[in-house]
C-alpha positions in Angstrom: 131.5 64.9 13.9 131.4 65.4 10.2 131.0 68.9 8.8 130.9 70.0 5.2 132.1 73.7 5.2 131.0 76.5 2.9 134.5 77.9 2.4 135.5 81.4 1.5 138.3 82.6 -0.9 139.4 81.2 -4.2 137.6 78.6 -6.3 134.2 79.7 -5.2 130.7 79.5 -6.7 128.5 82.3 -5.3 124.8 81.8 -4.7 123.8 85.4 -4.2 120.2 84.6 -3.4 121.4 83.0 -0.2 124.6 85.1 0.2 126.9 82.2 0.6 129.9 80.8 -1.2 130.7 77.1 -1.8 133.9 75.5 -3.1 133.8 75.1 -6.9 135.7 71.8 -6.7 132.6 70.3 -5.2 130.7 70.7 -8.4 127.0 71.2 -8.8 126.0 68.3 -6.4 128.3 69.6 -3.7 127.0 73.1 -4.0 123.4 71.9 -4.0 124.1 69.9 -0.8 124.9 73.1 1.1 124.3 76.6 -0.3 121.8 75.9 -3.1 119.8 73.5 -0.9 119.5 76.0 1.9 118.5 78.7 -0.6 115.8 76.5 -2.1 114.6 74.9 1.1 111.3 75.9 2.8 112.4 77.6 6.1 109.8 77.1 8.9 108.2 79.7 11.1 110.3 78.5 14.1 113.5 79.7 12.2 112.3 83.3 11.6 114.8 84.9 14.0 117.8 82.9 12.5 120.5 85.0 10.9 121.0 82.9 7.8 124.4 84.4 7.1 125.7 82.4 10.1 125.0 79.1 8.4 128.3 78.0 6.9 128.3 74.2 7.2 126.3 71.1 7.9 126.9 68.4 10.5 126.0 65.1 8.9 127.4 62.4 11.3 124.5 60.0 11.9 125.5 59.5 15.6 125.3 63.2 16.4 122.8 63.7 19.2 120.5 66.7 18.4 119.3 69.1 21.1 116.1 70.9 21.5 116.4 74.1 19.4 119.0 72.8 17.0 118.3 73.7 13.4 118.3 71.0 10.8 118.0 70.7 7.0 115.7 67.7 6.2 114.0 66.0 3.3 110.3 65.1 3.3 109.9 61.4 2.8 106.2 60.6 3.4 103.4 63.1 3.8 101.3 62.4 6.8 99.2 64.5 9.2 101.0 67.8 8.4 100.6 68.5 4.7 101.9 72.1 4.9 104.7 74.0 6.7 104.3 77.5 8.0 106.9 79.9 6.6 108.3 82.8 8.6 105.7 85.1 6.8 102.8 82.9 8.0 102.1 81.5 4.6 101.3 77.7 4.7 103.5 76.1 2.0 102.2 72.8 0.7 104.7 69.9 1.2 105.6 67.3 -1.4 107.8 64.2 -1.0 111.3 65.2 -1.8 110.9 68.8 -0.5 113.8 70.1 1.7 112.9 72.0 4.8 114.7 73.8 7.6 113.1 73.2 10.9 114.1 73.0 14.6 114.3 70.0 16.9 111.9 70.1 19.8 109.8 68.0 22.1 106.1 68.3 21.6 103.1 67.8 23.9 99.8 68.1 22.1 96.9 65.9 23.5 94.9 66.4 20.3 97.9 65.4 18.1 101.2 64.0 19.2 103.6 63.5 22.0 107.1 63.5 20.5 110.7 63.7 21.7 114.0 65.0 20.3 115.7 61.8 19.0 119.2 60.5 20.0 120.6 60.6 16.5 120.2 62.1 13.0 118.1 59.2 11.7 114.6 59.5 10.3 112.2 61.7 12.3 108.8 63.3 12.1 107.5 66.7 11.4 105.3 66.9 14.5 104.1 70.6 14.1 103.4 72.7 11.1 105.4 75.6 12.5 108.5 73.5 12.0 109.3 71.0 14.7 111.4 67.8 14.1 111.1 65.0 16.7 110.1 61.3 16.9 106.4 60.8 17.7 105.6 58.1 20.3 101.9 58.8 20.9 99.1 60.2 18.8 95.5 61.0 19.0 93.2 58.5 17.3 91.7 61.2 15.0 95.0 62.2 13.4 97.0 60.6 10.6 100.5 59.2 11.1 103.1 62.0 11.3 104.9 63.3 8.2 108.2 61.5 8.0 111.4 63.4 7.3 115.0 62.5 6.7 117.6 64.8 8.3 120.4 65.9 5.9 122.4 67.7 8.5 122.4 70.1 11.4 123.1 73.7 10.5 126.5 74.9 11.8 129.0 77.7 11.7 132.0 77.8 9.5 134.1 76.0 12.2 131.4 73.3 12.7 129.6 74.6 15.8 125.9 73.7 15.6 123.4 76.5 15.5 120.5 76.6 18.0 117.5 78.9 18.3 118.8 80.0 21.7 121.6 81.9 20.0 119.1 84.1 18.2 116.9 84.9 21.2 115.6 88.3 22.0 117.8 90.1 24.6 116.5 91.2 28.0 115.6 94.9 28.1 115.3 97.2 31.0 111.8 98.6 30.6 109.5 99.3 33.5 107.2 96.3 34.2 103.6 96.5 33.0 100.5 94.9 34.4 99.6 91.6 32.7 96.5 89.3 32.5 97.2 85.6 32.1 94.9 83.3 30.2 94.9 79.7 31.4 92.6 76.9 30.3 91.5 73.3 30.9 93.3 71.9 27.9 94.4 72.3 24.4 91.6 73.8 22.3 89.6 75.1 25.2 89.3 78.6 23.7 92.4 80.3 25.2 93.7 81.9 22.0 90.2 83.2 21.1 89.9 84.6 24.7 93.3 86.3 24.4 92.4 87.9 21.0 89.0 89.3 22.1 90.4 90.5 25.4 93.1 92.3 23.5 90.4 93.8 21.3 88.4 95.0 24.3 91.3 96.6 26.1 92.4 98.2 22.9 88.9 99.6 22.4 89.0 100.9 26.0 91.9 103.1 24.9 94.9 101.1 26.0 98.0 100.1 24.0 98.0 96.3 24.4 100.8 93.9 24.0 100.4 90.1 23.8 102.5 87.0 24.3 102.3 83.3 24.3 104.8 82.0 26.8 104.5 78.2 26.4 103.5 75.7 23.7 104.8 74.7 20.2 106.2 77.2 17.8 103.6 78.4 15.2 102.4 81.7 14.0 98.6 81.4 14.2 98.3 82.7 17.7 100.5 85.6 17.1 98.7 86.6 14.0 95.4 86.4 15.9 96.8 88.7 18.6 98.0 91.2 16.0 94.7 91.1 14.1 92.9 91.9 17.3 94.9 95.1 17.8 98.0 94.2 19.8 100.7 96.7 19.1 103.2 93.9 19.4 103.0 90.1 19.9 105.8 87.7 20.8 106.1 84.0 21.8 108.6 81.7 23.4 110.4 81.3 20.0 111.4 84.9 20.4 113.0 83.8 23.7 115.0 81.1 22.0 112.8 78.0 22.5 111.2 76.0 19.6 108.8 74.4 22.1 108.6 74.5 25.9 107.7 70.9 26.6 110.4 69.5 28.9 112.2 72.9 29.1 113.4 73.9 32.5 110.6 75.9 34.2 113.0 78.6 35.3 114.0 79.1 31.6 110.3 79.4 30.6 109.7 82.0 33.3 112.8 84.0 32.4 111.7 83.9 28.8 108.3 85.2 29.8 110.0 88.1 31.6 112.0 88.9 28.5 108.8 89.0 26.4 107.0 91.2 28.9 110.0 93.5 28.9 109.9 93.7 25.1 106.2 94.5 25.1 106.9 97.3 27.6 109.7 98.6 25.4 107.2 98.7 22.5 105.0 101.1 24.5 102.4 98.7 25.8 100.3 99.8 28.8 99.2 96.2 29.5 100.0 92.7 28.4 97.7 89.7 27.8 99.6 86.4 28.1 98.5 82.9 26.9 99.7 79.8 28.7 99.3 76.7 26.5 97.6 73.4 27.4 95.8 72.7 30.7 96.6 73.2 34.3 97.5 69.6 34.7 100.2 69.7 32.0 103.6 69.5 33.7 105.1 72.8 32.7 101.8 74.7 33.0 101.3 73.4 36.5 104.8 74.4 37.5 104.6 77.9 36.0 101.2 78.6 37.6 102.8 77.9 41.0 106.2 79.7 40.3 106.8 82.7 42.6 108.5 84.8 39.9 105.7 84.2 37.4 103.0 85.0 39.9 104.7 88.3 40.6 104.4 89.2 36.9 100.6 88.6 36.8 97.9 91.0 37.9 95.0 88.7 37.3 93.8 85.7 35.3 91.0 84.6 33.0 90.2 80.9 32.8 89.0 79.3 29.5 87.0 76.1 29.8 84.9 73.9 27.7 82.3 73.3 30.4 81.2 74.5 33.8 82.9 71.6 35.8 86.2 72.3 34.1 85.8 76.0 34.8 85.1 75.4 38.5 88.1 73.1 38.8 90.4 75.5 37.0 89.3 78.6 38.9 89.6 76.7 42.2 93.1 75.5 41.4 94.3 79.0 40.4 92.9 80.6 43.5 94.5 77.9 45.7 97.8 78.9 44.2 97.2 82.5 45.1 96.1 83.9 41.8 93.4 86.5 41.3 90.8 85.2 38.8 88.5 87.9 37.3 86.5 86.0 34.7 85.7 82.8 32.9 85.5 82.4 29.1 86.3 79.8 26.4 84.2 77.2 24.6 81.7 77.0 27.5 80.4 80.4 26.4 79.1 78.9 23.1 76.3 77.4 25.0 73.8 79.5 26.9 73.0 76.6 29.2 76.7 76.0 29.7 77.1 79.6 30.7 74.3 79.4 33.1 75.9 76.5 34.9 79.3 78.2 34.9 77.8 81.3 36.6 77.4 79.3 39.7 81.2 79.8 40.2 80.5 83.4 41.1 82.6 85.1 38.4 81.6 86.9 35.2 81.3 84.4 32.4 82.2 86.4 29.2 81.5 85.6 25.6 83.8 86.8 22.8 81.7 89.8 22.2 81.7 90.8 25.8 85.4 90.4 26.0 85.7 92.8 23.1 83.4 95.4 24.7 85.4 98.4 26.0 82.8 99.0 28.8 83.2 95.4 30.0 87.0 95.8 29.8 86.9 98.8 32.0 84.4 97.3 34.5 85.9 93.8 34.8 89.6 94.2 34.1 90.7 97.7 35.0 90.3 97.2 38.8 92.9 94.4 38.6 95.3 96.5 36.5 96.3 99.5 38.6 93.3 101.5 37.4 94.8 104.9 38.0 97.8 104.1 35.9 95.7 102.8 33.1 93.4 105.8 33.1 96.4 108.0 32.8 97.7 105.9 29.9 94.3 106.1 28.2 94.1 109.9 28.5 97.8 110.7 28.2 
């Protein structure tokens, strides 16, 4: 393993913007390789919990095998599908060839974009998600361009050469009292889950509750969190707060434990209820396992299912009920069509549009009975 340290002590050049020192004998090029490069690089959304003061060296040995969650400084070679990178603030920074970025390795499962895996070395890779995920794409949807190509410069490491991983910066488990939670599942990527979550948060908030929100699976990006906050959530977290850049191929127990940490954090923030989004569709491997996980089912009071059509809604609701879940409503893209809604009503559950989800009277009528009504009424009037 090769590591280029950022040493302390004599013969230093200080880059105060980054708060690090580099050996002056390395000259300008050496300084730029470590401290100045890190200061000028575009740090992605997935890195937002990283304490940058812990970065003291780079591991550059080509044969080093990266792990999911490892942080890497990389250079953009060829612009492809992702033309921007989301910064920790949420701003989308335009990418140019030659830009240097700090992202996290992670596996990606996105039927509308890429399937990609953490590579076995520090050779060329792809930027497979705008939130900042490095991997090598093996499959892609026919509508998307080839992935943006990046060249790893080195893994971020401590002063003594130990690699830095997102798991080291994860939120710690609290001891707050559990709160009721509604889970939003869907038929697939882009079935309307995030919109359903946002408008449900809005409706429960308008009904007088303090609502927290979380996305517990998927690929690290800020759009869903900003949507939750914009709808009125008092706090919103995702799996990156639990130390995972993505959840594809992560151990299911780790995902469920991460969900528990996020729910605890929402409770600590003062939320009366939580709305949780689960990415992808019920047939996706991790989603299927989570839906049937005993500990996860114990966290959930009820579910809403988001679907693109009536048949998908029927299949999803039937599947969730067969696993022992209570399903209280259907929403999603199917509600864009009055005829689609009419077909979905045959399932026997309320089929709710965005505006209906955001209606406080609907929230009280449809959702309160599933959420320990007395406790919620006390919270609303307390």
